[in-house]
Short mmCIF file of C-alpha atoms and ligand atoms in Angstrom, two decimals:
data_model
loop_
_atom_site.label_atom_id
_atom_site.label_comp_id
_atom_site.label_asym_id
_atom_site.label_seq_id
_atom_site.Cartn_x
_atom_site.Cartn_y
_atom_site.Cartn_z
CA UNK A 729 -18.73 17.83 -8.19
CA UNK A 730 -19.25 14.50 -6.47
CA UNK A 731 -22.58 14.64 -4.62
CA UNK A 732 -23.49 13.02 -1.31
CA UNK A 733 -25.23 10.06 -2.99
CA UNK A 734 -22.22 9.27 -5.19
CA UNK A 735 -19.84 9.67 -2.26
CA UNK A 736 -21.96 7.28 -0.22
CA UNK A 737 -22.10 4.82 -3.14
CA UNK A 738 -18.29 4.85 -3.51
CA UNK A 739 -17.95 4.20 0.21
CA UNK A 740 -20.05 1.04 0.02
CA UNK A 741 -18.70 -0.13 -3.36
CA UNK A 742 -17.20 -3.59 -2.59
CA UNK A 743 -13.47 -3.54 -3.27
CA UNK A 744 -10.06 -4.94 -2.38
CA UNK A 745 -7.14 -2.80 -1.26
CA UNK A 746 -3.85 -4.03 -2.72
CA UNK A 747 -1.43 -1.19 -1.97
CA UNK A 748 -1.48 -0.10 1.65
CA UNK A 749 1.47 0.36 4.02
CA UNK A 750 0.26 -0.38 7.54
CA UNK A 751 2.78 2.13 8.93
CA UNK A 752 1.22 4.70 6.58
CA UNK A 753 -2.07 4.39 8.46
CA UNK A 754 -0.50 5.80 11.64
CA UNK A 755 -2.67 8.86 12.21
CA UNK A 756 -1.04 11.84 13.99
CA UNK A 757 -3.33 11.38 17.02
CA UNK A 758 -2.25 7.74 17.44
CA UNK A 759 1.43 8.62 16.88
CA UNK A 760 1.29 11.21 19.69
CA UNK A 761 -0.55 8.76 21.95
CA UNK A 762 1.98 5.99 21.31
CA UNK A 763 4.91 8.40 21.82
CA UNK A 764 3.52 9.22 25.25
CA UNK A 765 2.73 5.58 26.11
CA UNK A 766 6.22 4.43 25.04
CA UNK A 767 8.26 7.41 26.27
CA UNK A 768 9.48 8.39 22.83
CA UNK A 769 10.72 11.94 22.51
CA UNK A 770 9.22 13.56 19.41
CA UNK A 771 10.01 17.16 18.39
CA UNK A 772 6.27 18.05 18.42
CA UNK A 773 4.17 18.57 21.54
CA UNK A 774 0.66 18.65 20.12
CA UNK A 775 -1.18 16.97 17.27
CA UNK A 776 -1.64 20.40 15.65
CA UNK A 777 2.11 21.03 15.72
CA UNK A 778 2.77 17.61 14.16
CA UNK A 779 0.12 18.16 11.48
CA UNK A 780 2.03 21.17 10.16
CA UNK A 781 4.67 18.71 8.89
CA UNK A 782 2.30 17.05 6.40
CA UNK A 783 3.42 19.04 3.34
CA UNK A 784 5.58 17.00 0.99
CA UNK A 785 7.68 18.02 -1.99
CA UNK A 786 8.54 14.51 -3.09
CA UNK A 787 8.73 10.88 -1.93
CA UNK A 788 11.80 11.46 0.27
CA UNK A 789 10.29 14.35 2.23
CA UNK A 790 7.35 12.08 3.08
CA UNK A 791 9.59 9.11 3.94
CA UNK A 792 11.55 11.25 6.43
CA UNK A 793 8.40 11.86 8.50
CA UNK A 794 7.05 8.34 7.94
CA UNK A 795 10.21 6.73 9.35
CA UNK A 796 10.44 9.22 12.21
CA UNK A 797 6.91 8.43 13.39
CA UNK A 798 7.49 4.68 13.02
CA UNK A 799 9.70 4.81 16.12
CA UNK A 800 6.56 5.27 18.24
CA UNK A 801 5.53 1.65 17.46
CA UNK A 802 7.13 -0.56 20.12
CA UNK A 803 4.96 -3.45 21.29
CA UNK A 804 2.81 -6.19 19.74
CA UNK A 805 -0.23 -4.34 21.15
CA UNK A 806 0.83 -1.17 19.27
CA UNK A 807 0.92 -3.10 15.99
CA UNK A 808 -2.39 -4.81 16.77
CA UNK A 809 -4.06 -1.47 17.56
CA UNK A 810 -2.64 0.10 14.38
CA UNK A 811 -3.98 -2.79 12.28
CA UNK A 812 -7.41 -2.69 13.93
CA UNK A 813 -7.73 1.07 13.46
CA UNK A 814 -6.98 0.57 9.75
CA UNK A 815 -9.37 -2.36 9.32
CA UNK A 816 -12.22 -0.43 10.95
CA UNK A 817 -11.71 2.41 8.47
CA UNK A 818 -11.25 -0.04 5.60
CA UNK A 819 -14.56 -1.69 6.49
CA UNK A 820 -16.23 1.74 6.39
CA UNK A 821 -14.67 2.20 2.92
CA UNK A 822 -16.17 -0.99 1.46
CA UNK A 823 -12.94 -3.00 1.67
CA UNK A 824 -13.59 -6.77 1.73
CA UNK A 825 -9.99 -7.88 1.27
CA UNK A 826 -6.67 -6.16 2.05
CA UNK A 827 -3.11 -7.09 1.11
CA UNK A 828 -1.00 -5.05 3.48
CA UNK A 829 2.66 -4.02 3.31
CA UNK A 830 4.88 -3.80 6.35
CA UNK A 831 8.52 -2.67 6.63
CA UNK A 832 10.16 -5.05 9.14
CA UNK A 833 13.75 -3.97 8.36
CA UNK A 834 12.97 -0.60 9.91
CA UNK A 835 11.29 -2.08 12.99
CA UNK A 836 14.09 -4.61 13.56
CA UNK A 837 17.31 -2.86 12.47
CA UNK A 838 16.49 0.81 13.04
CA UNK A 839 14.14 0.54 16.01
CA UNK A 840 15.53 -2.68 17.55
CA UNK A 841 12.28 -4.63 17.86
CA UNK A 842 11.91 -8.38 17.57
CA UNK A 843 10.54 -9.53 14.18
CA UNK A 844 8.12 -11.86 15.96
CA UNK A 845 6.71 -9.01 18.07
CA UNK A 846 5.84 -7.10 14.91
CA UNK A 847 4.40 -10.12 13.11
CA UNK A 848 2.41 -11.29 16.15
CA UNK A 849 0.83 -7.86 16.65
CA UNK A 850 -0.10 -7.37 12.99
CA UNK A 851 -1.51 -10.88 12.64
CA UNK A 852 -3.55 -10.58 15.83
CA UNK A 853 -5.03 -7.35 14.43
CA UNK A 854 -5.87 -9.12 11.16
CA UNK A 855 -7.42 -12.06 13.01
CA UNK A 856 -9.70 -9.77 15.03
CA UNK A 857 -10.45 -7.71 11.90
CA UNK A 858 -11.52 -10.78 9.97
CA UNK A 859 -13.79 -11.84 12.85
CA UNK A 860 -15.24 -8.35 13.38
CA UNK A 861 -15.53 -7.05 9.80
CA UNK A 862 -15.14 -10.14 7.59
CA UNK A 863 -12.05 -8.65 5.91
CA UNK A 864 -9.74 -11.27 4.37
CA UNK A 865 -6.17 -10.70 3.20
CA UNK A 866 -2.55 -11.05 4.13
CA UNK A 867 0.76 -9.38 4.82
CA UNK A 868 3.36 -8.42 2.21
CA UNK A 869 6.88 -8.13 3.61
CA UNK A 870 8.35 -5.13 1.90
CA UNK A 871 12.07 -4.84 1.31
CA UNK A 872 13.24 -1.30 2.12
CA UNK A 873 15.37 -0.61 -0.94
CA UNK A 874 17.56 2.12 0.62
CA UNK A 875 18.61 -0.07 3.55
CA UNK A 876 21.51 -2.52 3.18
CA UNK A 877 21.26 -5.81 1.28
CA UNK A 878 22.60 -7.49 4.46
CA UNK A 879 19.54 -6.25 6.34
CA UNK A 880 17.27 -7.48 3.53
CA UNK A 881 18.87 -10.93 3.70
CA UNK A 882 18.72 -10.97 7.50
CA UNK A 883 15.01 -10.12 7.53
CA UNK A 884 14.33 -13.01 5.13
CA UNK A 885 16.28 -15.30 7.51
CA UNK A 886 14.01 -14.14 10.33
CA UNK A 887 10.88 -14.52 8.22
CA UNK A 888 11.66 -18.03 6.90
CA UNK A 889 10.58 -20.08 9.96
CA UNK A 890 7.15 -18.44 9.74
CA UNK A 891 7.06 -18.11 5.95
CA UNK A 892 3.51 -19.52 5.76
CA UNK A 893 2.24 -16.46 7.63
CA UNK A 894 3.29 -14.08 4.84
CA UNK A 895 1.52 -13.64 1.51
CA UNK A 896 4.24 -12.01 -0.54
CA UNK A 897 7.37 -9.92 -0.93
CA UNK A 898 7.33 -6.24 -1.93
CA UNK A 899 9.89 -3.52 -2.60
CA UNK A 900 9.40 0.03 -1.34
CA UNK A 901 11.02 3.26 -0.04
CA UNK A 902 13.32 5.68 -1.93
CA UNK A 903 13.21 4.52 -5.53
CA UNK A 904 15.66 6.50 -7.69
CA UNK A 905 19.16 5.01 -7.43
CA UNK A 906 17.82 1.69 -6.08
CA UNK A 907 16.75 -0.22 -9.22
CA UNK A 908 14.90 -3.54 -8.93
CA UNK A 909 17.88 -5.44 -10.42
CA UNK A 910 19.69 -5.05 -7.06
CA UNK A 911 17.10 -7.29 -5.39
CA UNK A 912 16.87 -10.25 -7.80
CA UNK A 913 18.37 -12.71 -5.27
CA UNK A 914 16.01 -11.67 -2.46
CA UNK A 915 12.98 -12.03 -4.72
CA UNK A 916 14.13 -15.43 -5.94
CA UNK A 917 14.48 -16.57 -2.35
CA UNK A 918 11.03 -15.21 -1.48
CA UNK A 919 9.53 -17.13 -4.40
CA UNK A 920 11.18 -20.30 -3.05
CA UNK A 921 9.18 -19.64 0.16
CA UNK A 922 6.02 -19.83 -1.97
CA UNK A 923 5.41 -16.07 -1.70
CA UNK A 924 3.85 -13.85 -4.32
CA UNK A 925 5.98 -10.99 -5.67
CA UNK A 926 5.09 -7.33 -6.21
CA UNK A 927 7.28 -4.22 -6.44
CA UNK A 928 7.01 -0.44 -6.33
CA UNK A 929 8.32 0.73 -9.69
CA UNK A 930 7.90 3.80 -11.84
CA UNK A 931 6.60 5.99 -8.99
CA UNK A 932 9.50 8.46 -9.22
CA UNK A 933 11.83 6.09 -11.07
CA UNK A 934 11.92 5.53 -14.85
CA UNK A 935 9.87 3.06 -16.90
CA UNK A 936 12.95 0.83 -17.13
CA UNK A 937 12.53 0.04 -13.40
CA UNK A 938 9.09 -1.39 -14.28
CA UNK A 939 10.71 -3.59 -16.95
CA UNK A 940 13.32 -4.77 -14.41
CA UNK A 941 10.63 -5.53 -11.83
CA UNK A 942 8.83 -7.72 -14.39
CA UNK A 943 11.88 -9.41 -15.93
CA UNK A 944 14.25 -9.73 -12.97
CA UNK A 945 11.94 -9.84 -9.93
CA UNK A 946 9.04 -11.53 -11.75
CA UNK A 947 6.64 -9.09 -10.11
CA UNK A 948 3.00 -10.14 -10.52
CA UNK A 949 1.72 -6.59 -9.96
CA UNK A 950 3.43 -3.21 -10.23
CA UNK A 951 2.89 -0.77 -7.38
CA UNK A 952 2.24 2.71 -8.82
CA UNK A 953 3.74 2.27 -12.32
CA UNK A 954 3.01 5.92 -13.11
CA UNK A 955 6.02 6.27 -15.43
CA UNK A 956 4.73 3.48 -17.66
CA UNK A 957 3.31 6.46 -19.52
CA UNK A 958 6.81 7.18 -20.87
CA UNK A 959 7.20 3.83 -22.67
CA UNK A 960 4.45 2.91 -25.10
CA UNK A 961 5.91 -0.48 -25.97
CA UNK A 962 6.16 -1.51 -22.33
CA UNK A 963 2.63 -0.21 -21.75
CA UNK A 964 1.40 -2.50 -24.54
CA UNK A 965 3.20 -5.44 -22.96
CA UNK A 966 1.76 -4.72 -19.49
CA UNK A 967 -1.72 -4.48 -21.04
CA UNK A 968 -1.31 -7.68 -23.06
CA UNK A 969 0.04 -9.69 -20.12
CA UNK A 970 -2.66 -8.45 -17.74
CA UNK A 971 -0.17 -7.14 -15.18
CA UNK A 972 -2.17 -5.00 -12.75
CA UNK A 973 -1.01 -1.58 -11.57
CA UNK A 974 -1.87 -0.54 -8.01
CA UNK A 975 -2.50 3.17 -8.55
CA UNK A 976 -2.67 5.57 -5.60
CA UNK A 977 -4.02 8.92 -6.90
CA UNK A 978 -3.98 10.97 -3.66
CA UNK A 979 -0.45 9.77 -2.90
CA UNK A 980 0.74 10.79 -6.39
CA UNK A 981 -0.80 14.23 -5.93
CA UNK A 982 0.55 14.83 -2.42
CA UNK A 983 4.06 13.63 -3.37
CA UNK A 984 3.99 15.79 -6.49
CA UNK A 985 4.37 12.85 -8.87
CA UNK A 986 1.52 14.61 -10.73
CA UNK A 987 0.63 18.31 -10.63
CA UNK A 988 -3.15 17.93 -10.59
CA UNK A 989 -5.62 15.05 -10.36
CA UNK A 990 -6.69 15.69 -13.97
CA UNK A 991 -3.15 14.74 -15.00
CA UNK A 992 -3.34 11.29 -13.39
CA UNK A 993 -2.55 8.68 -16.07
CA UNK A 994 -5.14 6.12 -14.90
CA UNK A 995 -7.70 7.11 -17.57
CA UNK A 996 -5.05 6.81 -20.29
CA UNK A 997 -3.89 3.44 -18.91
CA UNK A 998 -7.48 2.19 -18.96
CA UNK A 999 -7.92 3.34 -22.56
CA UNK A 1000 -4.76 1.39 -23.47
CA UNK A 1001 -6.15 -1.75 -21.84
CA UNK A 1002 -3.89 -1.75 -18.75
CA UNK A 1003 -5.50 -3.36 -15.68
CA UNK A 1004 -5.61 -0.64 -13.02
CA UNK A 1005 -6.70 -0.69 -9.38
CA UNK A 1006 -7.28 2.14 -6.88
CA UNK A 1007 -5.56 2.18 -3.49
CA UNK A 1008 -4.59 4.53 -0.67
CA UNK A 1009 -0.83 3.85 -0.09
CA UNK A 1010 -0.33 5.85 3.16
CA UNK A 1011 -3.78 7.27 3.92
CA UNK A 1012 -2.87 8.95 7.22
CA UNK A 1013 -0.40 11.11 5.29
CA UNK A 1014 -2.17 11.74 2.00
CA UNK A 1015 -5.60 13.01 3.01
CA UNK A 1016 -7.87 10.02 2.59
CA UNK A 1017 -8.56 6.31 2.74
CA UNK A 1018 -9.41 4.22 -0.32
CA UNK A 1019 -12.94 5.56 -0.97
CA UNK A 1020 -11.51 9.10 -1.03
CA UNK A 1021 -9.17 7.94 -3.81
CA UNK A 1022 -12.14 6.70 -5.86
CA UNK A 1023 -13.85 10.03 -5.12
CA UNK A 1024 -10.81 12.00 -6.29
CA UNK A 1025 -10.99 10.12 -9.60
CA UNK A 1026 -14.74 10.74 -9.82
CA UNK A 1027 -13.91 14.46 -9.64
CA UNK A 1028 -11.89 14.01 -12.86
CA UNK A 1029 -13.54 12.53 -15.93
CA UNK A 1030 -13.94 8.97 -14.71
CA UNK A 1031 -17.51 7.67 -14.92
CA UNK A 1032 -19.24 5.57 -12.30
CA UNK A 1033 -19.03 2.59 -14.72
CA UNK A 1034 -15.24 3.02 -14.89
CA UNK A 1035 -14.98 3.26 -11.10
CA UNK A 1036 -17.02 0.07 -10.72
CA UNK A 1037 -14.72 -1.62 -13.26
CA UNK A 1038 -11.71 -0.54 -11.17
CA UNK A 1039 -13.27 -2.13 -8.08
CA UNK A 1040 -13.78 -5.33 -10.10
CA UNK A 1041 -10.12 -5.24 -11.13
CA UNK A 1042 -9.06 -4.97 -7.48
CA UNK A 1043 -10.86 -8.24 -6.74
CA UNK A 1044 -9.47 -10.02 -9.82
CA UNK A 1045 -5.89 -8.79 -9.28
CA UNK A 1046 -5.84 -9.83 -5.61
CA UNK A 1047 -4.12 -12.99 -4.39
CA UNK A 1048 -7.35 -14.22 -2.78
CA UNK A 1049 -8.31 -17.80 -3.62
CA UNK A 1050 -11.00 -18.50 -6.21
CA UNK A 1051 -13.76 -19.11 -3.66
CA UNK A 1052 -13.11 -15.76 -1.97
CA UNK A 1053 -12.95 -13.96 -5.33
CA UNK A 1054 -16.31 -15.48 -6.28
CA UNK A 1055 -17.85 -14.24 -3.02
CA UNK A 1056 -16.44 -10.74 -3.55
CA UNK A 1057 -17.58 -10.67 -7.18
CA UNK A 1058 -21.11 -11.69 -6.09
CA UNK A 1059 -21.12 -8.85 -3.54
CA UNK A 1060 -20.04 -6.41 -6.25
CA UNK A 1061 -22.79 -7.72 -8.58
CA UNK A 1062 -25.44 -7.19 -5.86
CA UNK A 1063 -24.12 -3.67 -5.33
CA UNK A 1064 -24.41 -2.97 -9.09
CA UNK A 1065 -27.97 -4.25 -9.19
CA UNK A 1066 -28.91 -2.15 -6.17
CA UNK A 1067 -27.26 0.98 -7.61
CA UNK A 1068 -28.23 0.48 -11.27
CA UNK A 1069 -24.73 0.24 -12.76
N1 ADE B 940 6.72 3.46 1.66
C1 ADE B 940 5.55 3.92 2.09
N2 ADE B 940 4.92 4.56 1.11
C2 ADE B 940 5.70 4.51 0.02
C3 ADE B 940 5.60 4.97 -1.31
N3 ADE B 940 4.55 5.67 -1.75
N4 ADE B 940 6.62 4.73 -2.15
C4 ADE B 940 7.67 4.06 -1.74
N5 ADE B 940 7.83 3.60 -0.51
C5 ADE B 940 6.84 3.81 0.37
ZN1 ZN B 941 3.46 2.42 -1.59
#
């Protein structure tokens, strides 16, 4: 059992968060408040009623609720408040740097908001968060793979005039049946904007989707990558090339990608030399922010030394510049000295 001292240590452990959907930080209380503020009719009348929905059989059953609650976000202030609520929690979880996904196709084409409203709100939240908590980072525009390619192209058209305000392109949502190869053109265009590239692959989809993400999208990190376990040769390649995986243990458990935390492949990946990081994915839905994900791994056989190494990986695998990485590394070293690891 993880004791209070270890829990506290994992909370202050300096780390970066590299796999976090800002819409997945929408807590049920805030969703109900926004629904009221924005006159959105939800089928639930109390937070308790809404909370009964948080049982998921798979990725799709989660996405159904996630997209439904996203309609409560309407104004730049809503997006700013959402970002600030996350950054306050992130700060209390030891996060020094956060690279944050958002799903603009849904806000623009499903919910009829202006792209600039969404971007302005999120960036204002990040600006205040940096000032208040010292958290650095950026936004990753995630392509929603089960929406049309026309909408993906149109969102890139909208993003281009302000391309310098975005850190990278991502690929998320329902995975099976939407292989990375479908999005090669969009990723090539994003790279021409000077953006980094990452992609969800091998969460529910096969290991071949991971190969496609690397070969056809030139992904620099793989989000999840759980099914890498099924392809030893690819696992060796990922290890050799130092491609980082952004693992999200509580998400995998709650979406039944794994049956128990002891089954999580992260320990095996680490043994095989794969660079792994620990992240929260959609913490409002999966029962904990990033420190709780480290804690869940501590409950399995991962040692404190391994958890500290994972935090170090999160810094190294981030897209922060060298000066920022050096600062974060120094903070991690002071933490190690203070805690004797
Ligand atoms: N969008 C938000 N969370 C996601 C996840 N875990 N997988 C795919 N798409 C997502
Ligand atoms: Zn995700």
